[in-house]
Tab-separated table of C-alpha atoms and ligand atoms in Angstrom:
chain	number	residue	atom	x	y	z
A	187	MET	CA	10.288	-25.456	6.523
A	188	GLU	CA	10.167	-22.126	5.285
A	189	LYS	CA	8.903	-20.215	8.781
A	190	GLN	CA	12.698	-21.620	10.210
A	191	LYS	CA	14.578	-19.631	7.509
A	192	ARG	CA	15.617	-16.074	8.793
A	193	PHE	CA	14.012	-13.122	7.430
A	194	GLU	CA	16.700	-12.046	4.769
A	195	THR	CA	16.436	-15.604	3.273
A	196	GLN	CA	12.640	-15.496	3.365
A	197	ALA	CA	12.544	-11.971	1.464
A	198	ILE	CA	14.409	-13.739	-1.322
A	199	HIS	CA	13.071	-17.495	-1.431
A	200	SER	CA	9.705	-17.234	0.418
A	201	GLY	CA	6.563	-17.910	-1.630
A	202	TYR	CA	7.933	-18.902	-4.652
A	203	ASP	CA	9.156	-22.327	-6.140
A	204	SER	CA	10.836	-22.133	-9.533
A	205	LEU	CA	10.240	-25.730	-10.660
A	206	LYS	CA	6.496	-24.739	-10.686
A	207	PHE	CA	7.528	-22.167	-13.185
A	208	GLN	CA	9.769	-23.983	-15.734
A	209	GLY	CA	12.644	-23.441	-13.505
A	210	SER	CA	12.490	-19.583	-13.807
A	211	LEU	CA	14.855	-18.117	-11.139
A	212	VAL	CA	12.719	-14.798	-10.894
A	213	PRO	CA	8.863	-15.366	-10.564
A	214	PRO	CA	7.602	-14.396	-13.892
A	215	LEU	CA	5.546	-11.393	-14.882
A	216	TYR	CA	1.855	-12.553	-15.746
A	217	GLN	CA	1.300	-9.283	-17.386
A	218	THR	CA	-2.526	-10.552	-18.648
A	219	SER	CA	-5.865	-9.299	-17.754
A	220	THR	CA	-7.423	-12.627	-18.090
A	221	PHE	CA	-7.155	-16.295	-18.084
A	222	THR	CA	-8.372	-19.005	-20.421
A	223	PHE	CA	-10.519	-21.845	-19.280
A	224	PRO	CA	-9.743	-25.098	-21.199
A	225	THR	CA	-13.650	-26.064	-21.083
A	226	ALA	CA	-16.799	-24.478	-20.123
A	227	GLU	CA	-17.481	-26.846	-17.400
A	228	GLU	CA	-13.950	-25.767	-16.001
A	229	GLY	CA	-15.032	-22.022	-16.155
A	230	GLU	CA	-18.217	-22.738	-14.125
A	231	LEU	CA	-15.977	-24.643	-11.616
A	232	ARG	CA	-13.904	-21.645	-11.342
A	233	PHE	CA	-16.423	-19.337	-10.646
A	234	ALA	CA	-17.930	-21.730	-8.089
A	235	GLY	CA	-14.971	-21.788	-6.267
A	236	GLU	CA	-14.837	-25.631	-6.726
A	237	SER	CA	-11.403	-25.611	-8.714
A	238	ASP	CA	-8.347	-23.661	-8.215
A	239	GLY	CA	-7.057	-21.698	-11.123
A	240	TYR	CA	-7.148	-18.145	-12.285
A	241	ILE	CA	-10.157	-16.393	-13.763
A	242	TYR	CA	-9.413	-12.487	-13.985
A	243	SER	CA	-6.526	-10.439	-12.592
A	244	ARG	CA	-8.770	-8.273	-10.691
A	245	LEU	CA	-9.623	-11.506	-8.601
A	246	GLY	CA	-6.033	-13.018	-8.571
A	247	ASN	CA	-3.021	-13.045	-10.838
A	248	PRO	CA	-0.080	-15.633	-10.090
A	249	THR	CA	2.577	-12.725	-9.870
A	250	VAL	CA	0.473	-11.084	-7.334
A	251	ARG	CA	0.138	-14.022	-5.385
A	252	VAL	CA	4.096	-14.484	-5.054
A	253	LEU	CA	4.240	-11.057	-3.571
A	254	GLU	CA	1.384	-11.724	-1.190
A	255	GLU	CA	2.876	-14.937	0.022
A	256	LYS	CA	6.190	-13.451	0.408
A	257	ILE	CA	4.559	-10.441	2.650
A	258	ALA	CA	2.567	-12.946	4.465
A	259	VAL	CA	5.571	-14.832	5.474
A	260	LEU	CA	7.939	-11.655	6.338
A	261	GLU	CA	5.096	-10.411	8.536
A	262	GLN	CA	4.555	-13.597	10.127
A	263	ALA	CA	0.710	-13.366	9.330
A	264	GLU	CA	-1.379	-16.132	7.717
A	265	ALA	CA	-2.130	-14.435	4.539
A	266	ALA	CA	-1.548	-11.264	2.933
A	267	LEU	CA	-2.969	-9.046	-0.122
A	268	ALA	CA	-1.858	-6.735	-2.166
A	269	PHE	CA	-3.247	-3.473	-3.757
A	270	GLY	CA	-2.983	-1.015	-6.157
A	271	SER	CA	-1.822	1.635	-3.449
A	272	GLY	CA	-1.365	2.238	0.461
A	273	MET	CA	-4.487	4.016	0.343
A	274	ALA	CA	-6.440	1.149	-1.515
A	275	ALA	CA	-5.379	-1.031	1.303
A	276	VAL	CA	-6.318	1.211	3.988
A	277	SER	CA	-9.615	1.959	2.505
A	278	ALA	CA	-10.310	-1.932	1.795
A	279	THR	CA	-9.529	-2.651	5.149
A	280	LEU	CA	-11.803	0.154	6.896
A	281	PHE	CA	-14.610	-0.564	4.654
A	282	TYR	CA	-14.509	-4.464	5.657
A	283	LEU	CA	-14.282	-3.779	9.327
A	284	THR	CA	-16.752	-0.969	9.697
A	285	ARG	CA	-20.726	-0.243	9.088
A	286	SER	CA	-22.861	2.655	9.670
A	287	GLY	CA	-22.956	4.036	13.206
A	288	ASP	CA	-19.571	2.330	13.887
A	289	HIS	CA	-16.402	4.062	15.673
A	290	ILE	CA	-12.720	3.954	14.982
A	291	LEU	CA	-9.875	4.772	17.547
A	292	CYS	CA	-6.953	6.246	15.908
A	293	SER	CA	-3.779	7.342	17.185
A	294	GLU	CA	-3.238	11.137	16.551
A	295	GLY	CA	-1.125	12.070	13.812
A	296	ILE	CA	-2.147	9.384	10.835
A	297	TYR	CA	-1.169	9.632	7.403
A	298	GLY	CA	-2.952	12.888	5.842
A	299	CYS	CA	-4.918	10.880	3.268
A	300	THR	CA	-5.836	8.271	5.832
A	301	PHE	CA	-7.199	11.477	8.017
A	302	GLY	CA	-9.158	12.326	4.745
A	303	LEU	CA	-10.789	8.929	4.376
A	304	LEU	CA	-12.160	9.169	8.116
A	305	GLN	CA	-13.236	12.254	7.269
A	306	LEU	CA	-15.365	11.055	3.942
A	307	LEU	CA	-16.518	8.057	6.369
A	308	LYS	CA	-18.139	10.129	9.017
A	309	GLU	CA	-19.595	12.402	6.495
A	310	LYS	CA	-21.174	9.710	4.183
A	311	HIS	CA	-21.278	6.762	6.095
A	312	HIS	CA	-21.794	8.128	9.719
A	313	ILE	CA	-18.665	6.326	10.970
A	314	SER	CA	-17.038	8.388	13.586
A	315	HIS	CA	-13.354	8.333	14.778
A	316	ASP	CA	-11.328	9.873	17.657
A	317	LEU	CA	-7.715	10.867	17.344
A	318	ILE	CA	-6.055	10.094	20.699
A	319	VAL	CA	-2.565	9.673	21.953
A	320	PHE	CA	-1.771	5.901	23.357
A	321	ASP	CA	0.026	6.998	26.204
A	322	ASN	CA	-1.375	4.696	28.814
A	323	GLU	CA	-3.881	1.819	29.148
A	324	ASP	CA	-6.628	4.266	30.903
A	325	THR	CA	-6.743	6.570	28.104
A	326	ILE	CA	-7.267	3.699	25.952
A	327	ARG	CA	-9.967	1.864	27.700
A	328	LYS	CA	-11.825	5.040	28.400
A	329	SER	CA	-11.725	6.163	24.896
A	330	ILE	CA	-13.135	2.977	23.357
A	331	ARG	CA	-16.816	2.839	23.079
A	332	ASP	CA	-19.412	0.171	22.776
A	333	ASN	CA	-19.547	0.987	18.724
A	334	THR	CA	-16.031	0.874	18.497
A	335	ALA	CA	-15.196	-1.322	15.583
A	336	CYS	CA	-11.418	-1.330	15.188
A	337	ILE	CA	-8.334	0.633	16.434
A	338	TYR	CA	-5.927	2.270	14.158
A	339	ILE	CA	-2.348	2.887	14.660
A	340	GLU	CA	0.739	4.319	13.065
A	341	THR	CA	4.021	3.968	14.913
A	342	PRO	CA	6.449	5.817	14.769
A	343	ILE	CA	3.974	8.634	13.984
A	344	ASN	CA	4.679	10.792	10.985
A	345	PRO	CA	6.425	13.188	11.317
A	346	THR	CA	7.140	13.542	15.008
A	347	MET	CA	8.376	10.092	15.392
A	348	LYS	CA	6.339	9.559	18.498
A	349	LEU	CA	6.127	5.507	19.177
A	350	VAL	CA	2.816	3.846	20.238
A	351	ASP	CA	3.519	0.960	22.542
A	352	LEU	CA	1.840	-1.865	20.722
A	353	GLU	CA	1.863	-4.362	23.487
A	354	MET	CA	0.070	-1.900	25.557
A	355	VAL	CA	-2.773	-1.331	22.898
A	356	VAL	CA	-2.842	-5.057	22.252
A	357	LYS	CA	-3.514	-6.038	25.999
A	358	VAL	CA	-6.538	-3.136	26.050
A	359	ALA	CA	-7.821	-4.400	22.636
A	360	LYS	CA	-8.004	-7.756	23.493
A	361	GLU	CA	-10.182	-7.342	26.691
A	362	LYS	CA	-12.397	-5.330	24.595
A	363	LYS	CA	-12.197	-7.841	21.669
A	364	ILE	CA	-11.235	-5.113	19.078
A	365	PRO	CA	-8.890	-5.714	16.298
A	366	VAL	CA	-5.783	-3.579	15.946
A	367	ILE	CA	-4.510	-2.265	12.648
A	368	VAL	CA	-1.217	-0.966	12.222
A	369	ASP	CA	0.184	1.220	9.615
A	370	ASN	CA	3.725	-0.333	9.213
A	371	THR	CA	4.942	1.860	6.538
A	372	PHE	CA	7.762	3.651	8.372
A	373	CYS	CA	9.409	0.414	9.581
A	374	SER	CA	8.692	-2.358	6.947
A	375	PRO	CA	8.655	-5.789	8.267
A	376	TYR	CA	12.295	-6.111	8.695
A	377	LEU	CA	12.037	-3.398	11.672
A	378	GLN	CA	8.900	-4.242	13.213
A	379	GLN	CA	6.486	-7.150	13.180
A	380	PRO	CA	3.237	-6.374	15.031
A	381	ILE	CA	1.326	-9.441	14.244
A	382	LYS	CA	3.892	-11.029	16.498
A	383	LEU	CA	3.039	-8.679	19.119
A	384	GLY	CA	-0.795	-9.673	18.823
A	385	CYS	CA	-1.770	-7.128	16.276
A	386	ASP	CA	-4.739	-8.166	13.780
A	387	TYR	CA	-3.958	-6.005	10.511
A	388	VAL	CA	-0.733	-4.718	9.210
A	389	ILE	CA	-0.697	-2.208	6.440
A	390	HIS	CA	2.109	-1.039	4.494
A	391	SER	CA	2.307	1.574	1.622
A	392	ALA	CA	4.339	-0.647	-0.240
A	393	THR	CA	5.447	2.598	-2.314
A	394	LYS	CA	7.872	3.150	0.165
A	395	TYR	CA	10.452	0.840	1.933
A	396	ILE	CA	9.176	-2.351	0.297
A	397	SER	CA	9.677	-1.126	-3.328
A	398	GLY	CA	12.373	1.242	-2.303
A	399	HIS	CA	13.207	2.489	-5.602
A	400	GLY	CA	10.462	5.260	-6.005
A	401	ASP	CA	9.090	3.766	-9.019
A	402	VAL	CA	5.767	2.039	-7.682
A	403	ILE	CA	2.328	3.165	-5.982
A	404	ALA	CA	1.063	-0.041	-3.975
A	405	GLY	CA	-0.011	-1.372	-1.006
A	406	VAL	CA	-0.024	-4.610	1.066
A	407	VAL	CA	-2.295	-5.875	3.819
A	408	ALA	CA	-1.536	-8.747	6.065
A	409	GLY	CA	-3.359	-10.590	8.952
A	410	LYS	CA	-5.564	-13.824	9.288
A	411	LYS	CA	-6.531	-15.952	6.420
A	412	GLU	CA	-10.195	-15.961	7.062
A	413	ASN	CA	-10.425	-12.159	7.275
A	414	LEU	CA	-8.201	-11.662	4.255
A	415	GLU	CA	-10.494	-13.999	2.003
A	416	GLU	CA	-13.265	-11.846	3.080
A	417	ILE	CA	-11.727	-8.759	2.041
A	418	SER	CA	-10.337	-10.239	-1.330
A	419	LYS	CA	-14.023	-11.299	-2.199
A	420	THR	CA	-15.640	-8.220	-1.361
A	421	THR	CA	-13.566	-4.765	-0.845
A	422	LEU	CA	-10.956	-5.658	-2.954
A	423	LYS	CA	-12.798	-7.371	-5.690
A	424	ASP	CA	-15.419	-4.959	-5.746
A	425	ILE	CA	-13.905	-1.529	-4.829
A	426	GLY	CA	-11.234	-2.698	-7.185
A	427	GLY	CA	-8.095	-1.087	-5.901
A	428	VAL	CA	-6.157	-3.728	-7.636
A	429	ILE	CA	-2.122	-3.889	-7.899
A	430	SER	CA	-0.879	-4.453	-11.302
A	431	PRO	CA	1.306	-7.503	-12.085
A	432	MET	CA	3.961	-5.274	-13.395
A	433	ASP	CA	4.148	-3.420	-9.964
A	434	ALA	CA	3.736	-6.832	-8.114
A	435	TRP	CA	6.900	-7.897	-9.847
A	436	LEU	CA	8.964	-4.701	-9.082
A	437	LEU	CA	8.152	-5.121	-5.199
A	438	ILE	CA	9.295	-8.852	-5.340
A	439	ARG	CA	12.387	-7.464	-6.755
A	440	GLY	CA	12.303	-4.850	-4.302
A	441	LEU	CA	11.722	-7.051	-1.487
A	442	LYS	CA	15.055	-9.466	-1.946
A	443	THR	CA	17.326	-6.264	-1.081
A	444	LEU	CA	14.465	-4.996	1.675
A	445	ALA	CA	16.933	-6.271	4.652
A	446	VAL	CA	20.127	-4.635	3.236
A	447	ARG	CA	18.814	-1.501	2.250
A	448	LEU	CA	17.213	-1.178	5.406
A	449	ASP	CA	20.352	-1.765	7.209
A	450	ARG	CA	22.367	1.047	5.191
A	451	HIS	CA	19.291	3.462	5.630
A	452	CYS	CA	19.176	2.709	9.361
A	453	GLU	CA	23.361	3.058	9.672
A	454	ASN	CA	23.397	6.203	7.563
A	455	ALA	CA	20.347	7.741	9.694
A	456	GLU	CA	22.596	6.766	13.125
A	457	LYS	CA	25.473	8.768	11.244
A	458	ILE	CA	23.385	11.766	10.538
A	459	ALA	CA	21.045	12.177	13.460
A	460	PRO	CA	23.973	13.088	16.045
A	461	LEU	CA	25.482	15.383	13.755
A	462	LEU	CA	22.375	17.302	12.734
A	463	LYS	CA	21.735	17.772	16.668
A	464	ALA	CA	24.880	19.061	17.446
A	465	HIS	CA	24.690	21.623	14.636
A	466	PRO	CA	24.026	25.350	15.969
A	467	GLN	CA	21.010	25.836	13.886
A	468	VAL	CA	19.252	22.667	14.708
A	469	THR	CA	17.236	23.045	17.965
A	470	GLN	CA	15.396	19.566	18.381
A	471	VAL	CA	16.060	16.109	16.284
A	472	TYR	CA	13.285	13.367	16.373
A	473	PHE	CA	14.845	10.036	15.884
A	474	PRO	CA	14.318	6.966	17.915
A	475	GLY	CA	17.568	5.700	17.905
A	476	ASP	CA	18.957	8.900	19.982
A	477	GLU	CA	19.418	7.698	23.379
A	478	GLU	CA	17.854	10.801	24.701
A	479	PHE	CA	14.704	10.121	22.652
A	480	PRO	CA	11.959	10.035	25.188
A	481	GLN	CA	10.717	6.840	24.012
A	482	TYR	CA	14.357	5.137	23.075
A	483	GLU	CA	13.749	2.198	25.380
A	484	LEU	CA	10.220	1.478	23.658
A	485	ALA	CA	11.712	1.985	20.258
A	486	LYS	CA	14.483	-0.671	21.041
A	487	ARG	CA	12.120	-3.081	22.596
A	488	GLN	CA	9.621	-2.803	19.550
A	489	MET	CA	11.794	-2.018	16.533
A	490	LYS	CA	14.706	-4.033	15.129
A	491	LYS	CA	16.542	-0.874	14.430
A	492	PRO	CA	15.368	2.932	14.583
A	493	GLY	CA	14.901	3.447	11.155
A	494	GLY	CA	15.908	5.650	8.240
A	495	MET	CA	13.572	8.652	9.156
A	496	ILE	CA	14.669	11.779	10.991
A	497	SER	CA	12.473	14.704	11.989
A	498	PHE	CA	14.282	18.289	13.143
A	499	GLU	CA	13.746	21.616	13.827
A	500	LEU	CA	15.309	24.506	12.740
A	501	LYS	CA	16.155	27.853	14.441
A	502	GLY	CA	14.101	30.620	13.002
A	503	THR	CA	11.034	30.961	10.913
A	504	LYS	CA	9.043	29.267	8.007
A	505	GLU	CA	10.860	30.945	5.535
A	506	ASP	CA	14.297	30.156	6.944
A	507	ALA	CA	13.144	26.677	6.745
A	508	GLN	CA	12.026	26.896	3.012
A	509	ALA	CA	15.528	28.866	2.064
A	510	PHE	CA	17.313	25.648	3.760
A	511	LEU	CA	15.326	23.592	1.482
A	512	ASP	CA	16.435	25.299	-1.341
A	513	ARG	CA	19.941	25.336	-0.666
A	514	CYS	CA	19.847	21.453	-0.700
A	515	ARG	CA	21.341	20.088	-4.019
A	516	LEU	CA	22.209	16.327	-3.665
A	517	ILE	CA	18.942	15.711	-1.182
A	518	LYS	CA	15.739	16.298	-2.982
A	519	ILE	CA	12.739	18.196	-1.952
A	520	ALA	CA	9.932	15.512	-2.036
A	521	VAL	CA	7.489	13.650	-0.132
A	522	SER	CA	7.532	10.024	-0.088
A	523	LEU	CA	10.185	8.056	1.761
A	524	GLY	CA	12.294	4.915	1.814
A	525	ASP	CA	13.935	5.509	-1.614
A	526	ALA	CA	17.630	5.302	-2.319
A	527	GLU	CA	17.518	9.107	-3.027
A	528	THR	CA	17.720	11.139	-0.007
A	529	LEU	CA	14.375	13.155	0.346
A	530	ILE	CA	13.441	16.306	2.820
A	531	GLN	CA	9.909	17.850	2.765
A	532	HIS	CA	8.354	20.764	4.958
A	533	PRO	CA	5.500	19.114	6.814
A	534	ALA	CA	3.535	22.176	7.513
A	535	THR	CA	3.453	23.219	4.090
A	536	MET	CA	3.270	19.657	2.213
A	537	THR	CA	2.422	16.327	4.081
A	538	HIS	CA	0.497	18.012	6.923
A	539	ALA	CA	-0.751	21.181	5.177
A	540	VAL	CA	-4.381	19.977	5.319
A	541	VAL	CA	-4.097	19.676	9.032
A	542	PRO	CA	-5.572	22.929	11.021
A	543	GLN	CA	-2.679	24.921	12.461
A	544	LYS	CA	-4.010	24.698	15.788
A	545	ASP	CA	-3.732	20.931	15.507
A	546	ARG	CA	-0.574	20.856	13.978
A	547	GLU	CA	0.916	22.859	16.831
A	548	ARG	CA	-0.515	20.570	19.534
A	549	MET	CA	0.753	17.854	17.512
A	550	GLY	CA	4.403	19.456	17.378
A	551	ILE	CA	4.339	20.072	13.707
A	552	THR	CA	5.904	23.644	13.603
A	553	ASP	CA	6.599	25.553	10.853
A	554	THR	CA	10.490	25.047	10.845
A	555	LEU	CA	10.021	21.158	11.320
A	556	LEU	CA	11.468	19.158	8.390
A	557	ARG	CA	11.533	15.437	7.578
A	558	LEU	CA	14.428	13.825	6.184
A	559	SER	CA	14.137	10.492	4.646
A	560	VAL	CA	17.804	9.384	4.761
A	561	GLY	CA	18.677	7.247	1.536
A	562	LEU	CA	21.359	4.576	0.302
A	563	GLU	CA	24.058	7.354	-0.623
A	564	ALA	CA	27.497	7.890	1.132
A	565	TRP	CA	26.463	9.399	4.512
A	566	GLU	CA	29.117	11.624	4.085
A	567	ASP	CA	27.891	13.073	1.128
A	568	ILE	CA	24.266	13.371	2.730
A	569	TRP	CA	25.796	15.177	5.652
A	570	ASP	CA	27.802	17.446	3.439
A	571	ASP	CA	24.702	18.533	1.770
A	572	LEU	CA	22.777	19.023	5.111
A	573	LYS	CA	25.808	21.129	6.528
A	574	HIS	CA	26.395	23.401	3.595
A	575	ALA	CA	22.624	24.119	3.442
A	576	LEU	CA	22.548	24.612	7.416
A	577	ASP	CA	25.793	26.764	7.727
A	578	GLN	CA	24.518	29.554	5.407
A	579	ASN	CA	21.292	29.874	8.030
A	580	ILE	CA	23.663	31.500	10.673
A	581	LYS	CA	22.918	35.461	10.646
A	582	PHE	CA	25.528	37.554	11.749
A	583	THR	CA	23.600	40.072	13.697
B	725	PLP	C1	2.717	7.113	1.604
B	725	PLP	C2	1.740	6.467	2.907
B	725	PLP	C3	0.382	5.720	2.896
B	725	PLP	C4	-0.424	5.950	1.525
B	725	PLP	O1	0.046	4.994	0.674
B	725	PLP	P1	0.020	5.262	-0.942
B	725	PLP	O2	0.974	4.054	-1.313
B	725	PLP	O3	0.778	6.641	-1.281
B	725	PLP	O4	-1.290	5.122	-1.376
B	725	PLP	C5	-0.320	5.720	4.034
B	725	PLP	N1	0.572	5.574	5.311
B	725	PLP	C6	1.593	6.155	5.210
B	725	PLP	C7	2.491	6.202	6.544
B	725	PLP	C8	2.388	6.490	4.241
B	725	PLP	O5	3.684	7.216	4.234
């Protein structure tokens, strides 16, 4: 029944039956660390896995369970797990899928802390990795080694917005029987559903669009039931990066408006991108909804809409880019994304400051590149703020 409903409806109703919770319209917040057993025998049965029922909130919590069931439905996955941060989700998944001596094949330009985790895995656990541009099947085939344990992808890639063709990657990965993990944070399940395209795991920093309100740090992983049960019993339970019931409750609330929020984020971005592109102080705009975007066709095929993230390049120097940021008023200088507030940041000195300069240059992260997370304000006000800050960059020499 549930699977037949549309995304917007599922985001509100799936994973929860009010009649099982005293008719409470909204899923109750089980703000409790532990659960009492009616008898010693029942406690024994629960620990033995022979009786359903909760034990202790690190092993499971009813509010968290509602969130996980919703995410599974929205990603069209068999199951999902929630975590205390996007990085807890990434690390639990990679720890589960790899062992010492393995290799991970990644898309170039992954999230900074994921990159940090790969370094740690290499130095402490002898798990190597390669960061490659997934531009055609042969490159992928040649980069897969006998010890490649998984393929890890972000698309669109932060902050250059380059896309990876997921169907192409899945085709090669299936030949070699290697699981594909996609960090779907930039899209949310509303815009892109990698599991439908054959990917095995989807990860989100739920901190971003899934929360949508800038008040939670959390993560989720969706995938096959069998695999997620294993993660739940090992790298979630024993490493312990669990989500708090309160944060799960806030995410359940955020999900109800995911589709309407994303529609507005995308609509606003589609208004702002061409205006930026036409401004004399802007030399480049990277936005998958731009018809001249090199992967425009792929974006249309793989994503429902182009998303709310725009990167753009300014004329001038690093100092000009920083001065431009300082002139923004409505738009706030901050990392993170997917909030109601429009946020802007300077990747070269902020999110990607840890990437060595020559790697940054190769990846197209220049000193004048800026990343804009288009918020939910009136687009005219967002544009007025950008225009005001841009116009003053013009030097009359
Ligand atoms: C923010 C982010 C993460 C990390 O998530 P946290 O919730 O901050 O731990 C991972 N991947 C992407 C693409 C992100 O934007």
